[in-house]
Amino acid sequence: MKGGGIENPAFDTPSSDFGQRYHAGPAGAGAGAGAAAPAGPGPCPEEGPCGWGPCAPRALQFCNNSEGYLVAYSLLAIFQGIVVNGLINISISTIEKRYELNSSLTGLISASYDIAFCLLSLFVSYLGERGHKPRWLAFSAFMLGLGSLVFSLPHFSSGKYQYGGKIEDTCQTAETTFANATCSASTNSPLRKYLYVFILGQLLLGVGGTPLYTLGTSFIDDSVPKHKSSLYIGVGYAMSLLGPAIGYVLGGQLLQVYIDIQIPKSTKVDQDDPRWLGAWWIGFLACFFAIWLLIIPFSCFPKHLPGTAKIQAEKIPETHDGGGQILVETNDIGQSFKDFPVALLILLRNPVLMSLIVASSSEALVATGFATFLPKFIENQFGKSSSFSATLGGLVLIPGAALGQVISGVLVSKRKMDCKGIIKFMIGTCSVALILNTVFLFAKCGNEPFAGVSETYNGRTGTLDNLTAPCNANCRCLRSVYYPVCGSDEVQYFSPCFAGCTTYLFNNMKKTYHNCSCIGKSKRGNGLEDFLYEAVPGKCPTQCKVLPLFLTFFFFAVVFTFMATTPTTVAILRCVPDKQRSFALGVQLLFLRLLGTIPGPILFGVAIDNSCTLWDIDECETKGACWIYDNERMAYLLMGISAACKIVTIIFVVMAVYFYKPPPLTKALRQKTSEKISAIHT
């Protein structure tokens, strides 16, 4: 204590012993209290050269700065996104078919990453705060690469892919077709044992992902001036969003390659065949090699980049004045693992931090929900194919999210906002996003005519909510084979079989169905007999033309939603004690998953299922996937969830502004810092 105030070693002149005092805490400061401060600033002892011990090539020193670290960090974040949020998501349906897993088991695979993240985030962020953070990221790269390798291993040990006979989609009356429709109890396939390998791979990926967004992000904040921190973090977060985009594109292309590379000559199978499975495993194997290469740059970075001591000395503290900073400094909290409960309690009692965490978790719930189900919404609402809907969803979500993070990072950096200004900025972005959320009210579509669901066959036979009618009663159609076709009467049918089609032809490589007993007169009005009873694959073209309007509004809603992401991270780093910044990010990411990313897809999935009007019910009377949805009900439910979450976000951000109290010594420290900086430059 000096002059009745709390001594903060970070604001003493950065002398030759600064690094030791900064990392050793008050004990180190007390040891040198009686010594006179050196006249000039000196480097932190742990601000070493870039290299491996005595091997420090001159060429590597060009990367020994914040820009070099940001490049390595961004590359690791990109590859993490490629694997975790790209390749796995696009490959999960192929894995489900190849290894005969049901959706609940593949859901367990998807959740395993978050399970590992939740279990480890607090411990890794706490232990790594005082550790060698670049080496923690080298460990992160090692585990991410190992997880990618393990995830691909089932392909190499499960043998060649064996597929069954081709399923006929047209009306068949033979007894052989009827045999396919009998109920057979499912048996445990030997392929299901690979479930545990996939779970292990996801757990390893979760272990590797934990240090990246806790220790990796706080290292950026350690190494750059305060006004540049938001810009660097925003760029890093924006780069991480490229990963899922690349993963979807790469995975989509690889799924066009046959799973065993060479198609067996004994049979004809193409990508239009429902038995086709793509080479899902190649992307994971490639990422394994690429990610392990990133171990090299992270292992050569020093514990602190050159100039870190000076940057830390010039920073003005903005820690919330709740007593946490004093408690951490006076008791040297965080030196050993026995301090873990006290350190966690300090953060949990910080009302500003907890308000920001709840707000960011609410936003994460909406973001992950739409990331999962936006393609399904577009597909059903606007009558587009699943692949085209996924492309549109990616074009809206990923560029919008990246743009929002970069814009907010630049604005916070250029305006040099303080902690309170950053939180107020978040109120504005969230409010605009809430207003744009009303796009669901006017950019929605009704359902197109669907035989057996929204109208009867030929307008006179059959009943609603029943796909079977006199015109297809003898076809022995399977409700588990959903292959929609559009009839010449502009009515959609569940499959060619339910449309009563008995034959098909290929005209200019396009498949058309003929002799369809359930399809009424053509509405084309050209009178040609050849076109009277026909159908073409796919859904009928929608008469709804508001898709461009919806995509435009939703794009800007995504931009303003993600404009709060980088400021939230920066505000969290500012409002907690300096020695707890990584730990605070670990706490945030734990709650983010428990309250946001894990329940988000579940809640959105329940809402979408609640709007279902036609379920897949197989021969064993088991309910499967939903085939047809009530479009208006779906739009209102998703808008309601999104609006409710954004209102919660705004409430808690306002609470953060209300609770935030800047440290009382800010003015004195500002003056003291100016004097120190002046002394350093002279």
PDB file of C-alpha atoms in Angstrom, residues 290-515:
ATOM      1  CA  ALA A 290      -2.692 -29.446 -42.059  1.00  0.00           C
ATOM      2  CA  ILE A 291      -3.482 -28.845 -38.371  1.00  0.00           C
ATOM      3  CA  TRP A 292      -0.415 -30.698 -37.158  1.00  0.00           C
ATOM      4  CA  LEU A 293       1.731 -28.404 -39.289  1.00  0.00           C
ATOM      5  CA  LEU A 294       0.469 -25.511 -37.143  1.00  0.00           C
ATOM      6  CA  ILE A 295       2.136 -27.046 -34.089  1.00  0.00           C
ATOM      7  CA  ILE A 296       5.424 -25.687 -35.482  1.00  0.00           C
ATOM      8  CA  PRO A 297       4.650 -21.930 -35.367  1.00  0.00           C
ATOM      9  CA  PHE A 298       2.894 -22.058 -31.993  1.00  0.00           C
ATOM     10  CA  SER A 299       5.752 -23.988 -30.407  1.00  0.00           C
ATOM     11  CA  CYS A 300       8.295 -21.345 -31.413  1.00  0.00           C
ATOM     12  CA  PHE A 301       6.493 -18.259 -30.030  1.00  0.00           C
ATOM     13  CA  PRO A 302       7.870 -16.954 -26.710  1.00  0.00           C
ATOM     14  CA  LYS A 303       5.727 -16.795 -23.579  1.00  0.00           C
ATOM     15  CA  HIS A 304       5.200 -13.076 -24.243  1.00  0.00           C
ATOM     16  CA  LEU A 305       5.692 -11.207 -27.497  1.00  0.00           C
ATOM     17  CA  PRO A 306       8.295  -8.419 -27.526  1.00  0.00           C
ATOM     18  CA  GLY A 307       6.848  -5.193 -26.134  1.00  0.00           C
ATOM     19  CA  THR A 308       4.173  -6.879 -23.992  1.00  0.00           C
ATOM     20  CA  ALA A 309       5.525  -5.386 -20.745  1.00  0.00           C
ATOM     21  CA  LYS A 310       5.355  -1.864 -22.121  1.00  0.00           C
ATOM     22  CA  ILE A 311       1.861  -2.423 -23.528  1.00  0.00           C
ATOM     23  CA  GLN A 312       0.619  -3.726 -20.184  1.00  0.00           C
ATOM     24  CA  ALA A 313       2.190  -0.776 -18.372  1.00  0.00           C
ATOM     25  CA  GLU A 314       0.362   1.697 -20.592  1.00  0.00           C
ATOM     26  CA  LYS A 315      -3.074   0.131 -20.192  1.00  0.00           C
ATOM     27  CA  ILE A 316      -5.604   1.895 -17.983  1.00  0.00           C
ATOM     28  CA  PRO A 317      -7.583  -0.534 -15.785  1.00  0.00           C
ATOM     29  CA  GLU A 318     -11.357  -0.661 -16.311  1.00  0.00           C
ATOM     30  CA  THR A 319     -12.111  -3.529 -13.946  1.00  0.00           C
ATOM     31  CA  HIS A 320     -15.571  -3.358 -12.420  1.00  0.00           C
ATOM     32  CA  ASP A 321     -15.249  -1.835  -8.962  1.00  0.00           C
ATOM     33  CA  GLY A 322     -16.730  -4.721  -7.015  1.00  0.00           C
ATOM     34  CA  GLY A 323     -13.754  -5.619  -4.878  1.00  0.00           C
ATOM     35  CA  GLY A 324     -12.559  -8.431  -7.120  1.00  0.00           C
ATOM     36  CA  GLN A 325      -9.406  -6.673  -8.321  1.00  0.00           C
ATOM     37  CA  ILE A 326      -8.313  -5.869  -4.742  1.00  0.00           C
ATOM     38  CA  LEU A 327      -8.990  -9.427  -3.590  1.00  0.00           C
ATOM     39  CA  VAL A 328      -7.046 -10.952  -6.480  1.00  0.00           C
ATOM     40  CA  GLU A 329      -4.058  -8.646  -6.034  1.00  0.00           C
ATOM     41  CA  THR A 330      -3.781  -8.708  -2.238  1.00  0.00           C
ATOM     42  CA  ASN A 331      -4.229 -12.490  -1.924  1.00  0.00           C
ATOM     43  CA  ASP A 332      -2.425 -13.328  -5.176  1.00  0.00           C
ATOM     44  CA  ILE A 333      -5.387 -15.427  -6.327  1.00  0.00           C
ATOM     45  CA  GLY A 334      -4.569 -17.829  -9.135  1.00  0.00           C
ATOM     46  CA  GLN A 335      -1.059 -18.925  -8.195  1.00  0.00           C
ATOM     47  CA  SER A 336      -2.146 -22.484  -7.369  1.00  0.00           C
ATOM     48  CA  PHE A 337      -5.063 -24.774  -8.114  1.00  0.00           C
ATOM     49  CA  LYS A 338      -6.322 -24.498  -4.542  1.00  0.00           C
ATOM     50  CA  ASP A 339      -7.378 -20.923  -5.414  1.00  0.00           C
ATOM     51  CA  PHE A 340      -9.747 -22.238  -8.098  1.00  0.00           C
ATOM     52  CA  PRO A 341     -13.004 -22.073  -6.024  1.00  0.00           C
ATOM     53  CA  VAL A 342     -12.231 -18.560  -4.776  1.00  0.00           C
ATOM     54  CA  ALA A 343     -11.262 -17.367  -8.263  1.00  0.00           C
ATOM     55  CA  LEU A 344     -14.483 -18.799  -9.706  1.00  0.00           C
ATOM     56  CA  LEU A 345     -16.565 -17.216  -6.937  1.00  0.00           C
ATOM     57  CA  ILE A 346     -15.005 -13.800  -7.641  1.00  0.00           C
ATOM     58  CA  LEU A 347     -16.135 -14.016 -11.259  1.00  0.00           C
ATOM     59  CA  LEU A 348     -19.597 -15.361 -10.452  1.00  0.00           C
ATOM     60  CA  ARG A 349     -20.145 -12.427  -8.075  1.00  0.00           C
ATOM     61  CA  ASN A 350     -19.243  -9.907 -10.774  1.00  0.00           C
ATOM     62  CA  PRO A 351     -22.685  -8.629 -11.891  1.00  0.00           C
ATOM     63  CA  VAL A 352     -21.321  -7.002 -15.054  1.00  0.00           C
ATOM     64  CA  LEU A 353     -19.606 -10.188 -16.188  1.00  0.00           C
ATOM     65  CA  MET A 354     -22.618 -12.384 -15.450  1.00  0.00           C
ATOM     66  CA  SER A 355     -24.992  -9.980 -17.219  1.00  0.00           C
ATOM     67  CA  LEU A 356     -22.785 -10.030 -20.318  1.00  0.00           C
ATOM     68  CA  ILE A 357     -22.526 -13.821 -20.159  1.00  0.00           C
ATOM     69  CA  VAL A 358     -26.314 -14.275 -20.017  1.00  0.00           C
ATOM     70  CA  ALA A 359     -26.741 -11.769 -22.863  1.00  0.00           C
ATOM     71  CA  SER A 360     -24.165 -13.520 -25.063  1.00  0.00           C
ATOM     72  CA  SER A 361     -25.673 -16.937 -24.236  1.00  0.00           C
ATOM     73  CA  SER A 362     -29.100 -15.711 -25.337  1.00  0.00           C
ATOM     74  CA  GLU A 363     -27.628 -14.508 -28.630  1.00  0.00           C
ATOM     75  CA  ALA A 364     -25.752 -17.802 -29.062  1.00  0.00           C
ATOM     76  CA  LEU A 365     -29.010 -19.722 -28.660  1.00  0.00           C
ATOM     77  CA  VAL A 366     -30.526 -17.859 -31.606  1.00  0.00           C
ATOM     78  CA  ALA A 367     -27.339 -17.999 -33.702  1.00  0.00           C
ATOM     79  CA  THR A 368     -26.842 -21.748 -33.346  1.00  0.00           C
ATOM     80  CA  GLY A 369     -30.538 -22.408 -33.842  1.00  0.00           C
ATOM     81  CA  PHE A 370     -30.602 -20.584 -37.153  1.00  0.00           C
ATOM     82  CA  ALA A 371     -27.211 -21.990 -38.185  1.00  0.00           C
ATOM     83  CA  THR A 372     -28.748 -25.448 -37.818  1.00  0.00           C
ATOM     84  CA  PHE A 373     -32.230 -24.885 -39.202  1.00  0.00           C
ATOM     85  CA  LEU A 374     -32.097 -21.881 -41.562  1.00  0.00           C
ATOM     86  CA  PRO A 375     -31.590 -24.161 -44.611  1.00  0.00           C
ATOM     87  CA  LYS A 376     -34.607 -26.240 -43.548  1.00  0.00           C
ATOM     88  CA  PHE A 377     -36.661 -23.058 -43.101  1.00  0.00           C
ATOM     89  CA  ILE A 378     -35.737 -21.799 -46.589  1.00  0.00           C
ATOM     90  CA  GLU A 379     -36.348 -25.234 -48.120  1.00  0.00           C
ATOM     91  CA  ASN A 380     -39.862 -25.555 -46.726  1.00  0.00           C
ATOM     92  CA  GLN A 381     -40.887 -21.904 -46.728  1.00  0.00           C
ATOM     93  CA  PHE A 382     -39.823 -21.063 -50.278  1.00  0.00           C
ATOM     94  CA  GLY A 383     -39.926 -24.498 -51.965  1.00  0.00           C
ATOM     95  CA  LYS A 384     -36.213 -24.799 -52.731  1.00  0.00           C
ATOM     96  CA  SER A 385     -34.066 -27.925 -52.845  1.00  0.00           C
ATOM     97  CA  SER A 386     -32.102 -28.897 -49.747  1.00  0.00           C
ATOM     98  CA  SER A 387     -28.731 -28.290 -51.416  1.00  0.00           C
ATOM     99  CA  PHE A 388     -29.740 -24.876 -52.775  1.00  0.00           C
ATOM    100  CA  SER A 389     -31.252 -23.926 -49.406  1.00  0.00           C
ATOM    101  CA  ALA A 390     -28.017 -24.881 -47.640  1.00  0.00           C
ATOM    102  CA  THR A 391     -26.076 -22.720 -50.089  1.00  0.00           C
ATOM    103  CA  LEU A 392     -28.362 -19.730 -49.542  1.00  0.00           C
ATOM    104  CA  GLY A 393     -28.186 -20.198 -45.776  1.00  0.00           C
ATOM    105  CA  GLY A 394     -24.402 -20.247 -45.893  1.00  0.00           C
ATOM    106  CA  LEU A 395     -24.262 -17.163 -48.119  1.00  0.00           C
ATOM    107  CA  VAL A 396     -26.388 -15.248 -45.623  1.00  0.00           C
ATOM    108  CA  LEU A 397     -25.030 -16.493 -42.290  1.00  0.00           C
ATOM    109  CA  ILE A 398     -21.265 -16.676 -42.802  1.00  0.00           C
ATOM    110  CA  PRO A 399     -20.562 -13.412 -44.680  1.00  0.00           C
ATOM    111  CA  GLY A 400     -23.058 -11.590 -42.453  1.00  0.00           C
ATOM    112  CA  ALA A 401     -21.470 -12.894 -39.257  1.00  0.00           C
ATOM    113  CA  ALA A 402     -17.927 -12.160 -40.458  1.00  0.00           C
ATOM    114  CA  LEU A 403     -18.861  -8.664 -41.628  1.00  0.00           C
ATOM    115  CA  GLY A 404     -20.573  -7.893 -38.323  1.00  0.00           C
ATOM    116  CA  GLN A 405     -17.549  -8.932 -36.284  1.00  0.00           C
ATOM    117  CA  VAL A 406     -15.090  -6.959 -38.407  1.00  0.00           C
ATOM    118  CA  ILE A 407     -17.265  -3.814 -38.473  1.00  0.00           C
ATOM    119  CA  SER A 408     -17.736  -3.832 -34.702  1.00  0.00           C
ATOM    120  CA  GLY A 409     -14.039  -4.470 -34.132  1.00  0.00           C
ATOM    121  CA  VAL A 410     -13.105  -1.526 -36.337  1.00  0.00           C
ATOM    122  CA  LEU A 411     -15.676   0.812 -34.763  1.00  0.00           C
ATOM    123  CA  VAL A 412     -14.665  -0.004 -31.185  1.00  0.00           C
ATOM    124  CA  SER A 413     -11.005   0.377 -32.132  1.00  0.00           C
ATOM    125  CA  LYS A 414     -11.341   3.636 -34.074  1.00  0.00           C
ATOM    126  CA  ARG A 415     -13.642   5.254 -31.536  1.00  0.00           C
ATOM    127  CA  LYS A 416     -11.390   4.035 -28.687  1.00  0.00           C
ATOM    128  CA  MET A 417     -14.451   3.123 -26.642  1.00  0.00           C
ATOM    129  CA  ASP A 418     -14.082   2.445 -22.944  1.00  0.00           C
ATOM    130  CA  CYS A 419     -15.811  -0.484 -21.235  1.00  0.00           C
ATOM    131  CA  LYS A 420     -19.071   1.362 -20.599  1.00  0.00           C
ATOM    132  CA  GLY A 421     -19.127   2.771 -24.132  1.00  0.00           C
ATOM    133  CA  ILE A 422     -18.659  -0.720 -25.557  1.00  0.00           C
ATOM    134  CA  ILE A 423     -21.616  -2.076 -23.592  1.00  0.00           C
ATOM    135  CA  LYS A 424     -23.820   0.840 -24.703  1.00  0.00           C
ATOM    136  CA  PHE A 425     -22.771   0.145 -28.293  1.00  0.00           C
ATOM    137  CA  MET A 426     -24.048  -3.420 -27.825  1.00  0.00           C
ATOM    138  CA  ILE A 427     -27.472  -2.108 -26.795  1.00  0.00           C
ATOM    139  CA  GLY A 428     -27.746  -0.293 -30.116  1.00  0.00           C
ATOM    140  CA  THR A 429     -26.741  -3.269 -32.279  1.00  0.00           C
ATOM    141  CA  CYS A 430     -29.064  -5.665 -30.446  1.00  0.00           C
ATOM    142  CA  SER A 431     -31.989  -3.234 -30.754  1.00  0.00           C
ATOM    143  CA  VAL A 432     -31.524  -2.913 -34.518  1.00  0.00           C
ATOM    144  CA  ALA A 433     -31.286  -6.715 -34.825  1.00  0.00           C
ATOM    145  CA  LEU A 434     -34.570  -7.032 -32.907  1.00  0.00           C
ATOM    146  CA  ILE A 435     -36.319  -4.633 -35.305  1.00  0.00           C
ATOM    147  CA  LEU A 436     -34.978  -6.517 -38.346  1.00  0.00           C
ATOM    148  CA  ASN A 437     -36.257  -9.742 -36.794  1.00  0.00           C
ATOM    149  CA  THR A 438     -39.788  -8.706 -37.808  1.00  0.00           C
ATOM    150  CA  VAL A 439     -38.956  -9.884 -41.347  1.00  0.00           C
ATOM    151  CA  PHE A 440     -40.699 -13.160 -40.414  1.00  0.00           C
ATOM    152  CA  LEU A 441     -44.015 -11.305 -40.180  1.00  0.00           C
ATOM    153  CA  PHE A 442     -44.209 -10.226 -43.819  1.00  0.00           C
ATOM    154  CA  ALA A 443     -41.649 -12.388 -45.676  1.00  0.00           C
ATOM    155  CA  LYS A 444     -43.361 -15.748 -45.278  1.00  0.00           C
ATOM    156  CA  CYS A 445     -45.165 -18.104 -47.616  1.00  0.00           C
ATOM    157  CA  GLY A 446     -48.185 -20.350 -47.426  1.00  0.00           C
ATOM    158  CA  ASN A 447     -48.116 -24.031 -48.301  1.00  0.00           C
ATOM    159  CA  GLU A 448     -48.384 -25.182 -51.912  1.00  0.00           C
ATOM    160  CA  PRO A 449     -51.117 -27.742 -52.767  1.00  0.00           C
ATOM    161  CA  PHE A 450     -50.092 -31.218 -51.599  1.00  0.00           C
ATOM    162  CA  ALA A 451     -52.198 -34.279 -52.442  1.00  0.00           C
ATOM    163  CA  GLY A 452     -53.356 -36.139 -49.354  1.00  0.00           C
ATOM    164  CA  VAL A 453     -52.203 -33.377 -47.017  1.00  0.00           C
ATOM    165  CA  SER A 454     -53.734 -30.027 -47.918  1.00  0.00           C
ATOM    166  CA  GLU A 455     -56.177 -31.273 -50.581  1.00  0.00           C
ATOM    167  CA  THR A 456     -57.682 -34.504 -51.897  1.00  0.00           C
ATOM    168  CA  TYR A 457     -56.471 -36.395 -54.964  1.00  0.00           C
ATOM    169  CA  ASN A 458     -57.878 -34.966 -58.188  1.00  0.00           C
ATOM    170  CA  GLY A 459     -59.894 -32.691 -55.946  1.00  0.00           C
ATOM    171  CA  ARG A 460     -62.402 -35.453 -55.237  1.00  0.00           C
ATOM    172  CA  THR A 461     -60.903 -38.810 -54.120  1.00  0.00           C
ATOM    173  CA  GLY A 462     -59.164 -39.735 -50.897  1.00  0.00           C
ATOM    174  CA  THR A 463     -59.206 -37.789 -47.651  1.00  0.00           C
ATOM    175  CA  LEU A 464     -57.036 -35.131 -46.087  1.00  0.00           C
ATOM    176  CA  ASP A 465     -54.107 -36.254 -43.941  1.00  0.00           C
ATOM    177  CA  ASN A 466     -54.073 -39.590 -45.769  1.00  0.00           C
ATOM    178  CA  LEU A 467     -51.618 -40.241 -48.582  1.00  0.00           C
ATOM    179  CA  THR A 468     -53.436 -43.378 -49.705  1.00  0.00           C
ATOM    180  CA  ALA A 469     -56.346 -42.963 -52.109  1.00  0.00           C
ATOM    181  CA  PRO A 470     -58.234 -45.295 -54.496  1.00  0.00           C
ATOM    182  CA  CYS A 471     -55.906 -44.270 -57.335  1.00  0.00           C
ATOM    183  CA  ASN A 472     -52.805 -45.610 -55.574  1.00  0.00           C
ATOM    184  CA  ALA A 473     -54.246 -48.181 -53.178  1.00  0.00           C
ATOM    185  CA  ASN A 474     -52.778 -51.121 -55.127  1.00  0.00           C
ATOM    186  CA  CYS A 475     -49.322 -49.615 -55.538  1.00  0.00           C
ATOM    187  CA  ARG A 476     -48.075 -50.668 -52.092  1.00  0.00           C
ATOM    188  CA  CYS A 477     -46.172 -47.401 -51.638  1.00  0.00           C
ATOM    189  CA  LEU A 478     -43.728 -46.826 -48.794  1.00  0.00           C
ATOM    190  CA  ARG A 479     -44.168 -43.724 -46.638  1.00  0.00           C
ATOM    191  CA  SER A 480     -40.511 -44.039 -45.638  1.00  0.00           C
ATOM    192  CA  VAL A 481     -39.427 -43.208 -49.215  1.00  0.00           C
ATOM    193  CA  TYR A 482     -40.011 -39.465 -49.595  1.00  0.00           C
ATOM    194  CA  TYR A 483     -39.315 -38.471 -53.185  1.00  0.00           C
ATOM    195  CA  PRO A 484     -41.588 -35.523 -54.013  1.00  0.00           C
ATOM    196  CA  VAL A 485     -42.786 -34.947 -57.554  1.00  0.00           C
ATOM    197  CA  CYS A 486     -44.749 -32.133 -59.119  1.00  0.00           C
ATOM    198  CA  GLY A 487     -47.670 -33.147 -61.275  1.00  0.00           C
ATOM    199  CA  SER A 488     -48.814 -31.411 -64.430  1.00  0.00           C
ATOM    200  CA  ASP A 489     -51.866 -30.341 -62.418  1.00  0.00           C
ATOM    201  CA  GLU A 490     -49.471 -28.194 -60.302  1.00  0.00           C
ATOM    202  CA  VAL A 491     -50.085 -30.331 -57.234  1.00  0.00           C
ATOM    203  CA  GLN A 492     -47.241 -31.864 -55.281  1.00  0.00           C
ATOM    204  CA  TYR A 493     -47.199 -35.594 -54.541  1.00  0.00           C
ATOM    205  CA  PHE A 494     -45.316 -37.512 -51.869  1.00  0.00           C
ATOM    206  CA  SER A 495     -43.575 -39.771 -54.392  1.00  0.00           C
ATOM    207  CA  PRO A 496     -44.099 -41.109 -57.933  1.00  0.00           C
ATOM    208  CA  CYS A 497     -45.651 -44.167 -56.343  1.00  0.00           C
ATOM    209  CA  PHE A 498     -48.277 -42.152 -54.451  1.00  0.00           C
ATOM    210  CA  ALA A 499     -48.928 -40.222 -57.677  1.00  0.00           C
ATOM    211  CA  GLY A 500     -49.774 -43.578 -59.276  1.00  0.00           C
ATOM    212  CA  CYS A 501     -46.976 -43.331 -61.856  1.00  0.00           C
ATOM    213  CA  THR A 502     -46.036 -46.691 -63.402  1.00  0.00           C
ATOM    214  CA  THR A 503     -43.370 -45.693 -65.921  1.00  0.00           C
ATOM    215  CA  TYR A 504     -40.612 -43.137 -66.338  1.00  0.00           C
ATOM    216  CA  LEU A 505     -38.508 -41.820 -69.196  1.00  0.00           C
ATOM    217  CA  PHE A 506     -35.349 -39.765 -69.554  1.00  0.00           C
ATOM    218  CA  ASN A 507     -35.749 -36.740 -71.791  1.00  0.00           C
ATOM    219  CA  ASN A 508     -32.517 -34.778 -72.232  1.00  0.00           C
ATOM    220  CA  MET A 509     -31.106 -36.342 -69.049  1.00  0.00           C
ATOM    221  CA  LYS A 510     -34.227 -35.262 -67.140  1.00  0.00           C
ATOM    222  CA  LYS A 511     -36.407 -37.915 -65.569  1.00  0.00           C
ATOM    223  CA  THR A 512     -40.153 -37.668 -66.184  1.00  0.00           C
ATOM    224  CA  TYR A 513     -42.937 -39.948 -64.942  1.00  0.00           C
ATOM    225  CA  HIS A 514     -45.888 -41.135 -67.027  1.00  0.00           C
ATOM    226  CA  ASN A 515     -49.105 -43.116 -66.711  1.00  0.00           C
TER     227      ASN A 515
END
